[in-house]
mmCIF file of C-alpha atoms in Angstrom:
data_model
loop_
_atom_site.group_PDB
_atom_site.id
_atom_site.type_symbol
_atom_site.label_atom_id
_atom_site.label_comp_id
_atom_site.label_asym_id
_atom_site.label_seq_id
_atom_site.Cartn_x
_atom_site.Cartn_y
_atom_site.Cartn_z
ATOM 1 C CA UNK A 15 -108.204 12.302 2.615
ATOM 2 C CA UNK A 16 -105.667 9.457 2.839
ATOM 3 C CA UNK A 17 -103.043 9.997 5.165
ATOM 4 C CA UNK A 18 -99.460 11.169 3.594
ATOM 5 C CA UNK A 19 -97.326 8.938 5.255
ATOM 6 C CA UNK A 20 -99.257 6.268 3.938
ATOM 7 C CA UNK A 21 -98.835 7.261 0.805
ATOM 8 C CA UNK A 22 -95.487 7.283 0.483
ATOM 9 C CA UNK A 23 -94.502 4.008 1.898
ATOM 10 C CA UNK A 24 -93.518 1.929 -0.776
ATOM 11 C CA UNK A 25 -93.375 -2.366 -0.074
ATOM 12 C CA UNK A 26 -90.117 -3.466 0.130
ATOM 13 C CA UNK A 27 -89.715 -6.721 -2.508
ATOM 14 C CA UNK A 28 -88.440 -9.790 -0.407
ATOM 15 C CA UNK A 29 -86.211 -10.787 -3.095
ATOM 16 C CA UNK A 30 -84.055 -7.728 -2.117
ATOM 17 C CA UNK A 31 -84.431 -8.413 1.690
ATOM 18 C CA UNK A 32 -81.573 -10.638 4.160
ATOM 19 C CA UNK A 33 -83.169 -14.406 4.962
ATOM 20 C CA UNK A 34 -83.192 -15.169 8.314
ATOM 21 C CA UNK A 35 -80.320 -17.560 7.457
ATOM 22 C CA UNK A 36 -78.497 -18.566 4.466
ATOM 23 C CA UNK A 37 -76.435 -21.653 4.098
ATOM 24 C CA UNK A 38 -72.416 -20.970 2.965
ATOM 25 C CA UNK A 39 -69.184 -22.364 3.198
ATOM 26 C CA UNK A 40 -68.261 -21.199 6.559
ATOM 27 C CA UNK A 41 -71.731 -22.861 7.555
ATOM 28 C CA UNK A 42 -74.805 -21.453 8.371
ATOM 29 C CA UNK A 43 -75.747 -18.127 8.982
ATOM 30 C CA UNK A 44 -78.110 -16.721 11.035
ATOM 31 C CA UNK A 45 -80.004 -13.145 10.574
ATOM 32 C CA UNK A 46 -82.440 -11.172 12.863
ATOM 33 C CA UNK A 47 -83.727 -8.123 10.873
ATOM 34 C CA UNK A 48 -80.412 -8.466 8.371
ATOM 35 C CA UNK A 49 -78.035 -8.116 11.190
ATOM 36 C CA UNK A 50 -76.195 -10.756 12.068
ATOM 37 C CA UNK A 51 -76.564 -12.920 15.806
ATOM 38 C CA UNK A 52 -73.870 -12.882 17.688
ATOM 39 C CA UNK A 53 -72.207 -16.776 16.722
ATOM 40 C CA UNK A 54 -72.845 -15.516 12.618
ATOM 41 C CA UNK A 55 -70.830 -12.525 13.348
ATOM 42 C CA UNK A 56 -68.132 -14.389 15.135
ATOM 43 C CA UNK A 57 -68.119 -17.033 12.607
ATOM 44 C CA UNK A 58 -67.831 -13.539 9.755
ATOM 45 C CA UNK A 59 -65.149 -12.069 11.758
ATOM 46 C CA UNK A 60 -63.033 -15.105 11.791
ATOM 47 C CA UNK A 61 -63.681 -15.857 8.647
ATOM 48 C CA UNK A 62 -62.460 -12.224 7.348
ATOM 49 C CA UNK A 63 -59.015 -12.675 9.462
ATOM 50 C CA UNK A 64 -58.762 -15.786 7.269
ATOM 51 C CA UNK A 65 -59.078 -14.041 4.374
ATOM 52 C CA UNK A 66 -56.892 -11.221 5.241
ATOM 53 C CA UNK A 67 -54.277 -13.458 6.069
ATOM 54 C CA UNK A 68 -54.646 -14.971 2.709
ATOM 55 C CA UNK A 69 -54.307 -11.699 1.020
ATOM 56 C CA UNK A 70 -51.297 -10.798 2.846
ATOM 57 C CA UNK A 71 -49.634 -14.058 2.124
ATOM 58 C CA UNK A 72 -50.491 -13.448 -1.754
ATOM 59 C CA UNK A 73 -49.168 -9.632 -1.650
ATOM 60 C CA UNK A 74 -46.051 -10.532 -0.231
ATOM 61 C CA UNK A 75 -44.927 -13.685 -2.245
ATOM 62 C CA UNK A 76 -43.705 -12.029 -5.623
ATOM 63 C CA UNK A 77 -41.310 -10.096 -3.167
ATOM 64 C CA UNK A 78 -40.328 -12.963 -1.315
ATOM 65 C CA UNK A 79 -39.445 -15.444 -4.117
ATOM 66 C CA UNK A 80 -37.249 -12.630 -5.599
ATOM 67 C CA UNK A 81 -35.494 -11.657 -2.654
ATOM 68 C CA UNK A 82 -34.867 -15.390 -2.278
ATOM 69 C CA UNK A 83 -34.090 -16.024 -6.339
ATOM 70 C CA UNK A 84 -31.188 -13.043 -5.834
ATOM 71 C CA UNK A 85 -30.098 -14.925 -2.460
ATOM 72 C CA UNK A 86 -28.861 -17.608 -4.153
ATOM 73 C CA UNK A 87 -27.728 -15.549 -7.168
ATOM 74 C CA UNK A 88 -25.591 -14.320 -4.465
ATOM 75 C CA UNK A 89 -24.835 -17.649 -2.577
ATOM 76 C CA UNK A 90 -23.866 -19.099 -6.355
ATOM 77 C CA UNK A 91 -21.246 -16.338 -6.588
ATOM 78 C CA UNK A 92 -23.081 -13.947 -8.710
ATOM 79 C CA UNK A 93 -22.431 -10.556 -7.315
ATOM 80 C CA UNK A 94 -25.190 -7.575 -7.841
ATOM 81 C CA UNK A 95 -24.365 -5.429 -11.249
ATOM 82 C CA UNK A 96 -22.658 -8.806 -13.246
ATOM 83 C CA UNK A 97 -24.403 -10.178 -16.027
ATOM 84 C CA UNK A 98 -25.648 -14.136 -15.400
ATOM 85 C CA UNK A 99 -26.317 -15.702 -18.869
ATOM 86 C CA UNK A 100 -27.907 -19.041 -18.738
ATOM 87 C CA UNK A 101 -29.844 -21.289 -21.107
#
């Protein structure tokens, strides 16, 4: 009688597993059992503040550039509530 954990251990496909390191644009990245080592997470972590940053800069832009379009509205002598008509 085969044994029943046997039977119900299915092959995992390598195309579906983490290489032990994959070249990217941050450089090269280094995996032990799909976790990363210790200088690949550093190099992740940094990487992610980066990006973060990014975002936040991106989020916040639209809001700046108006706040600084009705500054010099303001500075120009337009006051809030007139009508500014220009071609």
């Amino acid at each position: 009688m085969p044994d029943v954990a046997d039977a119900t251990k299915t092959p995992v496909p390598a195309a579906i597993t983490t290489p032990s390191s994959v070249k990217a644009g941050i450089g090269t990245l280094e995996f032990t059992n799909g976790y990363p080592k210790g200088e690949t997470a550093e190099k992740l972590r940094d990487h992610l503040d980066y990006l973060h940053g990014v975002e936040t800069f991106m989020n916040t832009i639209q809001g700046v550039s108006v706040f600084a379009i009705r500054k010099g509205f303001q500075d120009a002598g337009v006051a809030d509530g007139d009508v500014l008509i220009f071609s």
